[in-house]
Every structure is written in structure tokens, then in C-alpha cells.
mmCIF file of C-alpha atoms in Angstrom:
data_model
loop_
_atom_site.group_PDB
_atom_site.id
_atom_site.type_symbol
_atom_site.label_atom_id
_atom_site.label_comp_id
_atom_site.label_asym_id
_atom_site.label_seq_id
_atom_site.Cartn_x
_atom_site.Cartn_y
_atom_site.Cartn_z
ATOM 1 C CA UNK A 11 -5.596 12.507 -14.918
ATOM 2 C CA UNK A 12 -2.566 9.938 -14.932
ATOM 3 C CA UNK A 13 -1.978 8.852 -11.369
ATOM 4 C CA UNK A 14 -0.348 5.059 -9.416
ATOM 5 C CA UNK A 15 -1.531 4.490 -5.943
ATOM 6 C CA UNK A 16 0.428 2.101 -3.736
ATOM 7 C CA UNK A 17 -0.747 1.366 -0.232
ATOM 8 C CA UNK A 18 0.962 -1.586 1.972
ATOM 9 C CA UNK A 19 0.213 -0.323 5.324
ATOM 10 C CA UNK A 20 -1.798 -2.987 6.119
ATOM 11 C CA UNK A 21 -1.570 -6.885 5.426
ATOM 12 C CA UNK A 22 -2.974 -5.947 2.144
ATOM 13 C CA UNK A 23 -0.638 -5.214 -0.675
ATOM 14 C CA UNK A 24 -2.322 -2.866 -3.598
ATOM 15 C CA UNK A 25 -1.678 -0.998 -6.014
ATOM 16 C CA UNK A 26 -3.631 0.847 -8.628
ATOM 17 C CA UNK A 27 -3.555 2.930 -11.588
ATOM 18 C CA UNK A 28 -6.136 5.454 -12.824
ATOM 19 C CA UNK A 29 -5.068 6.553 -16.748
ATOM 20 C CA UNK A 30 -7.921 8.854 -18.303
ATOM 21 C CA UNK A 31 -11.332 7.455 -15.904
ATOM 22 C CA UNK A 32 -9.958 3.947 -15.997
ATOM 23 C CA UNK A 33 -8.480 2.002 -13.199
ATOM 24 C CA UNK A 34 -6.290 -0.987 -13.405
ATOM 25 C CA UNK A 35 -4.982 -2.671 -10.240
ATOM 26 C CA UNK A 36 -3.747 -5.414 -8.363
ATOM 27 C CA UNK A 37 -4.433 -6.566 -4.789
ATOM 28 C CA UNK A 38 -3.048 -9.542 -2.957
ATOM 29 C CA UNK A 39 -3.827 -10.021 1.327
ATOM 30 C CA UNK A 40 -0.226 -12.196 2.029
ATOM 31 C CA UNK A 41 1.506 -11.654 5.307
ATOM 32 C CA UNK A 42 5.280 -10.392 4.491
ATOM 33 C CA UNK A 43 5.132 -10.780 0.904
ATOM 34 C CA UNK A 44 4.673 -7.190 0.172
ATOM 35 C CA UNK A 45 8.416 -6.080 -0.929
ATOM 36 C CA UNK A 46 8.233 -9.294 -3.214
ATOM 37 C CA UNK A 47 4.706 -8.272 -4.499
ATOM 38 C CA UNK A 48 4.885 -5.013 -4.936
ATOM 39 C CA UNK A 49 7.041 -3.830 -7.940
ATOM 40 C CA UNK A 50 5.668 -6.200 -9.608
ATOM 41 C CA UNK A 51 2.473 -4.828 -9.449
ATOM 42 C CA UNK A 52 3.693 -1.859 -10.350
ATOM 43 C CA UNK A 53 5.222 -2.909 -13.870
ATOM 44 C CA UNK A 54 1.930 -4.733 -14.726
ATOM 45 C CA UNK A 55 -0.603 -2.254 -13.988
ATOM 46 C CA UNK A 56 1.673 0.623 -15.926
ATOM 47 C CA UNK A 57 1.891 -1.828 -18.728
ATOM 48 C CA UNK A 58 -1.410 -2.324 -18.934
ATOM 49 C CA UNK A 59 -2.907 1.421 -18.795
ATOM 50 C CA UNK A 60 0.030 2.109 -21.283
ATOM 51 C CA UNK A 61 1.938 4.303 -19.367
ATOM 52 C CA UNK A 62 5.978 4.592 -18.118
ATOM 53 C CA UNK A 63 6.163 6.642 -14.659
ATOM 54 C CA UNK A 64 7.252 9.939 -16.564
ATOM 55 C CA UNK A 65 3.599 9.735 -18.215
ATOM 56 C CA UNK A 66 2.090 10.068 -14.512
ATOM 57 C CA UNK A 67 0.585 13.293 -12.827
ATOM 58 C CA UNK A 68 1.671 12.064 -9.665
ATOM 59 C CA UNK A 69 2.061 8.967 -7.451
ATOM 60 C CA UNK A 70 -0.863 8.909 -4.925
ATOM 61 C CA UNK A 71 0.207 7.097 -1.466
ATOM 62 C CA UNK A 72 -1.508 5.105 1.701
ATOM 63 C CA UNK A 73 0.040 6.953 3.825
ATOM 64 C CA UNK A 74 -0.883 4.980 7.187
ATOM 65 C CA UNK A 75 -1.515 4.688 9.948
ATOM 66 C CA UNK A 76 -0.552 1.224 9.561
ATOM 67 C CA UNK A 77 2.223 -1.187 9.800
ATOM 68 C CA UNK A 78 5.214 0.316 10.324
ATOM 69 C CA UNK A 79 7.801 -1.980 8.415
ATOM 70 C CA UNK A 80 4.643 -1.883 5.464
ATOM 71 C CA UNK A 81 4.781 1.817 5.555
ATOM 72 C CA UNK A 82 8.506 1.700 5.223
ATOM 73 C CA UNK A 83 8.033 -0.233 1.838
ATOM 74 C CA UNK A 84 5.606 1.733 0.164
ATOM 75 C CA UNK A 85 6.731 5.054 1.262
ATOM 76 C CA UNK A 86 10.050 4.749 -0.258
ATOM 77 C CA UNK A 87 9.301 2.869 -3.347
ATOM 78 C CA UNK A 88 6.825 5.782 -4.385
ATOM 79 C CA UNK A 89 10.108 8.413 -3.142
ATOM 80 C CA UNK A 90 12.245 6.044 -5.607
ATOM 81 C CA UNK A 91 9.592 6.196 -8.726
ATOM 82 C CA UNK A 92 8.813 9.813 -7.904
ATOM 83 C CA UNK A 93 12.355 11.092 -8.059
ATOM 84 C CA UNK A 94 13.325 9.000 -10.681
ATOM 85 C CA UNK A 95 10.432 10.407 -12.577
ATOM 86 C CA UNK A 96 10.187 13.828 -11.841
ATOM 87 C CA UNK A 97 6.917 13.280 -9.826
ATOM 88 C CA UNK A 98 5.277 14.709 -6.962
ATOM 89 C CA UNK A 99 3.571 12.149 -4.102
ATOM 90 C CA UNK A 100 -0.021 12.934 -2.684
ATOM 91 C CA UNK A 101 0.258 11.368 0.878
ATOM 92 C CA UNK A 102 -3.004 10.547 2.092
ATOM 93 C CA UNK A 103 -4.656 8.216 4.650
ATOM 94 C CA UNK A 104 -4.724 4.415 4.467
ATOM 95 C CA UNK A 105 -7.610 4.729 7.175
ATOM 96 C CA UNK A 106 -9.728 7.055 4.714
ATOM 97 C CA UNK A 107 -9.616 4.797 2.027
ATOM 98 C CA UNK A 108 -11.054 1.985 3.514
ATOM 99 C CA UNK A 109 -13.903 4.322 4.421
ATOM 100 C CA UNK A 110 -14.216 5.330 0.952
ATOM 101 C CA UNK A 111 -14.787 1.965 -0.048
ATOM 102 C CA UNK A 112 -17.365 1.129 2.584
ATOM 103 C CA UNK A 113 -19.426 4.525 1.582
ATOM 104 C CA UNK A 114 -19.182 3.251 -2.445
ATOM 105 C CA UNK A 115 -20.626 -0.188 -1.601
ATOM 106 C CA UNK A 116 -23.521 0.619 1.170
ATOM 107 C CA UNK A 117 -25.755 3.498 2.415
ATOM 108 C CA UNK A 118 -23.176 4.355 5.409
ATOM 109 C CA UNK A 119 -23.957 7.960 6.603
ATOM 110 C CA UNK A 120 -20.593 7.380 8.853
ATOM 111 C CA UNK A 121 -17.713 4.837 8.827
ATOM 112 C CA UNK A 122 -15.152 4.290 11.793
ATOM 113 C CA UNK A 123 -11.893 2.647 11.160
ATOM 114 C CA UNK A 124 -10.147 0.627 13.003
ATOM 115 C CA UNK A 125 -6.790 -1.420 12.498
ATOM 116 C CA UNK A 126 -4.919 -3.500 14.868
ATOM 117 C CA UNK A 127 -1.499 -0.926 15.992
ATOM 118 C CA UNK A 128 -1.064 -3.761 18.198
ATOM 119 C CA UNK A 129 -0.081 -3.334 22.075
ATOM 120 C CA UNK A 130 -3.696 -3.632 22.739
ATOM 121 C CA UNK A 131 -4.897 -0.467 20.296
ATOM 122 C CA UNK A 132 -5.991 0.491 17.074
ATOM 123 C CA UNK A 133 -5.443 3.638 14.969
ATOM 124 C CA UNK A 134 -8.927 4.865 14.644
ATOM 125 C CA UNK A 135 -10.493 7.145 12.064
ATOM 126 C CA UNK A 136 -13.869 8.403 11.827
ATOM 127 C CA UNK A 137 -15.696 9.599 8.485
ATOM 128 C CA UNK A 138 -18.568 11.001 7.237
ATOM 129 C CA UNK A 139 -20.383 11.367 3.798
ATOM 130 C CA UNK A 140 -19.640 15.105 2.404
ATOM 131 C CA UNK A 141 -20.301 16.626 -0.766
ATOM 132 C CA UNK A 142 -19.924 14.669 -4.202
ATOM 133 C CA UNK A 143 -17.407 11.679 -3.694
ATOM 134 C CA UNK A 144 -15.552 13.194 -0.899
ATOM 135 C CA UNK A 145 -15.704 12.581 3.188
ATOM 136 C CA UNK A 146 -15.276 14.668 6.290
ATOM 137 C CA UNK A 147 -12.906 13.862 9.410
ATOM 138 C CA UNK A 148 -15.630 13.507 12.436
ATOM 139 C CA UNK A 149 -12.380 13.746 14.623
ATOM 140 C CA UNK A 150 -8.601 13.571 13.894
ATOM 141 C CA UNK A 151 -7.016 10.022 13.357
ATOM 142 C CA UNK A 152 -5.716 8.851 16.646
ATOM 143 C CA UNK A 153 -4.382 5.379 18.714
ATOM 144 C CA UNK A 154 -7.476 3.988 20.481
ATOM 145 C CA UNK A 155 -7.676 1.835 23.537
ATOM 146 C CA UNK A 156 -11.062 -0.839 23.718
ATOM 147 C CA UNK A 157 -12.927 0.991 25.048
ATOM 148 C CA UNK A 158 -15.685 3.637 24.585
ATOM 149 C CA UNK A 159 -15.289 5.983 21.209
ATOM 150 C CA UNK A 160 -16.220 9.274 23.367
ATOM 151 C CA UNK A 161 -17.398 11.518 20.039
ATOM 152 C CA UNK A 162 -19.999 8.987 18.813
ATOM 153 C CA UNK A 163 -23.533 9.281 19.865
ATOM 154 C CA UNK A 164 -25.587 6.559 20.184
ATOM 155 C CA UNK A 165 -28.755 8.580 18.274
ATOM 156 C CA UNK A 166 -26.387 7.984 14.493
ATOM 157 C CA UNK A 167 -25.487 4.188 15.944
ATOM 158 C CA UNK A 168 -27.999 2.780 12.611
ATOM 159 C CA UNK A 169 -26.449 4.947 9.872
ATOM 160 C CA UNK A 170 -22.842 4.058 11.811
ATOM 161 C CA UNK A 171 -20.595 1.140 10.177
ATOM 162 C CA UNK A 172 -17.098 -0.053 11.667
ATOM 163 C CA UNK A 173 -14.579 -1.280 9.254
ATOM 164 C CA UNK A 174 -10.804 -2.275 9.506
ATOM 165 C CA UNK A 175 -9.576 -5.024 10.798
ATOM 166 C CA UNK A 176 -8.804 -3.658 14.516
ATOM 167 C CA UNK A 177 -12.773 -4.862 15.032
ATOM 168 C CA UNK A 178 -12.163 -8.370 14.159
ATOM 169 C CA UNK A 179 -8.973 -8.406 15.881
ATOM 170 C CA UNK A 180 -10.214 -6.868 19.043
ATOM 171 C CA UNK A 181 -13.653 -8.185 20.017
ATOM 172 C CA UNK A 182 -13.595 -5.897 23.554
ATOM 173 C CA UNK A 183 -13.203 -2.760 21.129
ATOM 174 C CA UNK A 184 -16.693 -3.631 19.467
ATOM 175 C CA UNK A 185 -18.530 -4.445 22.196
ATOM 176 C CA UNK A 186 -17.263 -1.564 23.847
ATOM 177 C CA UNK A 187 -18.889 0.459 21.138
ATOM 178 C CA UNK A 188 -21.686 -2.020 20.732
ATOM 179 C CA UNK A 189 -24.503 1.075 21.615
ATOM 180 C CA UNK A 190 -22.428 3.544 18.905
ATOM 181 C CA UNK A 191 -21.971 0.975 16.072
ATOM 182 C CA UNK A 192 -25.285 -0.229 13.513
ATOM 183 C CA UNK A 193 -23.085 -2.874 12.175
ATOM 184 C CA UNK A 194 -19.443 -4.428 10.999
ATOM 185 C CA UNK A 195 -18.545 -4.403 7.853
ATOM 186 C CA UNK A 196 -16.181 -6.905 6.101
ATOM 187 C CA UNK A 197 -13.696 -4.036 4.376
ATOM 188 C CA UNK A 198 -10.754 -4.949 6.289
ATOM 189 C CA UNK A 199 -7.766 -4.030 4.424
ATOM 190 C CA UNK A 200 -7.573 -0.420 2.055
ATOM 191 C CA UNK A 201 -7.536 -1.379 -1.533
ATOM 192 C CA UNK A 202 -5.335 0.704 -3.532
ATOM 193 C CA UNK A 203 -8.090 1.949 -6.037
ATOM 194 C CA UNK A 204 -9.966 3.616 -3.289
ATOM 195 C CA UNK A 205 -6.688 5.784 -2.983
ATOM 196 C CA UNK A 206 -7.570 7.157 -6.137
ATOM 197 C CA UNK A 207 -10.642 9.431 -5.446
ATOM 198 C CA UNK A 208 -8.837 10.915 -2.371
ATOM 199 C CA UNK A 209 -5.682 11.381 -4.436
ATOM 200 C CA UNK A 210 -7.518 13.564 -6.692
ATOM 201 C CA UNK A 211 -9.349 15.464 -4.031
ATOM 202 C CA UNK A 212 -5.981 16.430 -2.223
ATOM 203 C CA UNK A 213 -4.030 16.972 -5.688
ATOM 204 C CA UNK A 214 -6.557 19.815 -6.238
ATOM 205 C CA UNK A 215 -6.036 21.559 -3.291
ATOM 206 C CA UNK A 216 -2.299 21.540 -3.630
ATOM 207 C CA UNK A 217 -1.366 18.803 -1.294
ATOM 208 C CA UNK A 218 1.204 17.159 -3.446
ATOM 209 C CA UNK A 219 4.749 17.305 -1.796
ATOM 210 C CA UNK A 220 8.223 16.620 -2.828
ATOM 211 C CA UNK A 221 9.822 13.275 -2.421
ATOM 212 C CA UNK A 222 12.216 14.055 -0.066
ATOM 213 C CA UNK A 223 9.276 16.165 1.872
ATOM 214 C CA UNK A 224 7.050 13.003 2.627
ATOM 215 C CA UNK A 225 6.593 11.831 6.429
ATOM 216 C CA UNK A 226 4.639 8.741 7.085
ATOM 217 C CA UNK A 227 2.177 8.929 9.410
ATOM 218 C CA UNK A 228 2.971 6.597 11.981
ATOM 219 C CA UNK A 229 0.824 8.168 15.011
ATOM 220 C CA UNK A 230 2.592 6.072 17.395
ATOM 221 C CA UNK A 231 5.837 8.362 16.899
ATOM 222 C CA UNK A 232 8.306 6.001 19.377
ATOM 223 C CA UNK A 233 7.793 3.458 16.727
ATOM 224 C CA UNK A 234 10.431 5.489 14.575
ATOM 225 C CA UNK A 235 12.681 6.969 17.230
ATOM 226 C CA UNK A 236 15.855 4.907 18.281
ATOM 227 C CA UNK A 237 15.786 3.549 21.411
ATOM 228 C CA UNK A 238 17.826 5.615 23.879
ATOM 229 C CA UNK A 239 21.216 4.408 24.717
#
């Protein structure tokens, strides 16, 4: 499998490639640098697995919730390499791949993301371990005020880590939550490479999708209306 993820939804700008079980990447946390960051990423990972874009299976993308403007940039610089390439794109969530990394690196039974949507909320996801490599959606991903998470139970609080930067960024949110959360976790930002394993899940199951078909998820849909007149 042959596949470049790209996520900039966040402040985090990452990309990675996985070319036959290895993964190169790049990752670089810089406020507003990510349309000067990003393509070149791009070259130097392909260089360095070998591979031009028509060599790729597909291009696997963060998809959001995030930044809208950062969305913007990755979103149609994987529609640009994809068409020019003949590729499909594998849209899947920026929010799931920072749980991903958080169930690779500790014992978490269940991971809740948050990340700062500003406006006082965060775009929340909750996961939980499932079979092999892969998680489960404890509830759809959703725009969260600071207060209570409603579907978590206090019993699962010890196997229960937060991650995302909406916890740092938004104290009341965790203490809110205080009696639903074991502990914080310092993944703040999805790294492209974590992408990867979720890519592959959803490219099995037929979720790959034209170009032209790909809608980011931006949740907060007045974000990418025009304002009326």
C-alpha cells in the first residue's frame, strides 16, 4: 500500500507517507506557515519513499473538524495532487487521529478530543479501542460548549484520557468534566502518520471519493456560507 496523508486542520502542519510498511513524514507546529510548509513537505517525503504521486494508491486526508482557513489548504492541495494524478482521496477525521495516537502510546480504553472551534467551543470526538488497530465512535463528532460531556459516565473516568488542544485552551471544559476524565494527555495537534492506519481502514471499505466529491467537515456549517446580503 502506497498512500500521502496531509492534515493542516489544526496549528500543526503534517504530512506523511506510508510506501510498502514504511512511513516517512514531516511535522512542524507554526502558526500560519502551513501554505509555505506544506508542499514542501510533500516533495521531500515522496522523494524520500521513492515515489511520484502517480505511484500512490490514494491520498489519505485530515479531514477536520478544525481550522477552517487550514482545512481550506489541505483539502485542495490533496484535490490538486489527486486530479493531477489520477487519484482518489480517503477523507477522514483530524479528531480520530489524534485519538489514534494517544491509544498507540498508552493503555487508554477511551480518548475524547477536543480542539479549540473558538467562540467559546470545541469540536469534540469521542473514541474507543475496537478490534485490531481500529476505534469506535462513542458518539458522533459534534461542537461542544464547557460544560458537562452528557454520554460519559463517571464509572470509565480511569481508563478515560482527553486529548486536543480545546483542554488546554479551555480550562472550564476540563473541570467541567473533571468526574468523567482519568487524565490529560499532551497529544495536542493530529500528526499526519496517525492518518495512515485510518486511511487504510476506510480505503477497505470503499470510502475513497473523487476529487471533486470531497466536502470538508467543518461542523460549524455558517463558517462556509456567505454572509447574507
Amino acid at each position: 500500500m502506497k498512500m500521502l496523508a496531509i492534515d493542516t486542520s489544526s496549528l500543526a502542519c503534517s504530512v506523511a507517507l506510508l510506501a510498502d510498511g514504511k512511513v516517512c513524514e514531516r511535522h512542524e507546529e507554526r502558526a500560519r506557515e502551513h501554505t509555505r510548509l506544506l508542499m514542501p513537505m510533500i516533495h521531500e517525503v515522496l522523494a524520500e519513499g521513492g515515489l511520484v504521486p502517480e505511484g500512490l494508491d490514494a491520498i489519505v486526508l485530515g479531514n477536520g473538524p478544525g481550522s477552517f482557513i487550514g482545512m481550506r489548504i489541505a483539502a485542495s492541495v490533496a484535490q490538486g495532487i489527486a486530479h493531477g494524478a489520477g487519484l482518489d482521496i480517503v477523507p477522514v477525521s483530524s479528531l480520530a487521529a489524534v485519538a489514534v495516537q494517544v491509544f498507540e502510546e498508552t493503555d487508554a480504553e477511551q480518548v475524547v478530543v477536543a480542539q479549540d472551534a473558538h467562540m467559546s467551543e470545541v469540536y469534540l470526538g469521542a473514541y474507543r479501542r475496537g478490534n485490531g488497530n481500529l476505534l469506535v465512535e462513542i458518539f458522533p463528532e459534534r461542537l461542544q460548549t464547557q460544560t458537562l460531556i452528557e454520554e460519559l459516565s463517571p464509572e470509565q473516568a480511569a481508563g478515560r484520557v482527553a486529548a486536543g488542544f480545546g483542554w488546554e485552551r479551555y480550562p472550564d471544559l476540563a473541570a467541567a468534566n473533571a468526574t468523567v476524565i482519568g487524565r490529560l494527555s499532551e497529544v495536542h495537534h493530529p500528526h499526519a502518520r496517525y492518518l495512515l492506519p485510518l486511511g487504510t481502514a476506510a480505503l477497505t471499505t470503499g470510502a475513497a471519493i473523487k476529487p471533486a466529491d470531497l466536502v470538508p467537515a467543518y461542523l460549524r456549517s455558517k463558517v462556509a456560507q456567505k454572509p447574507a446580503i
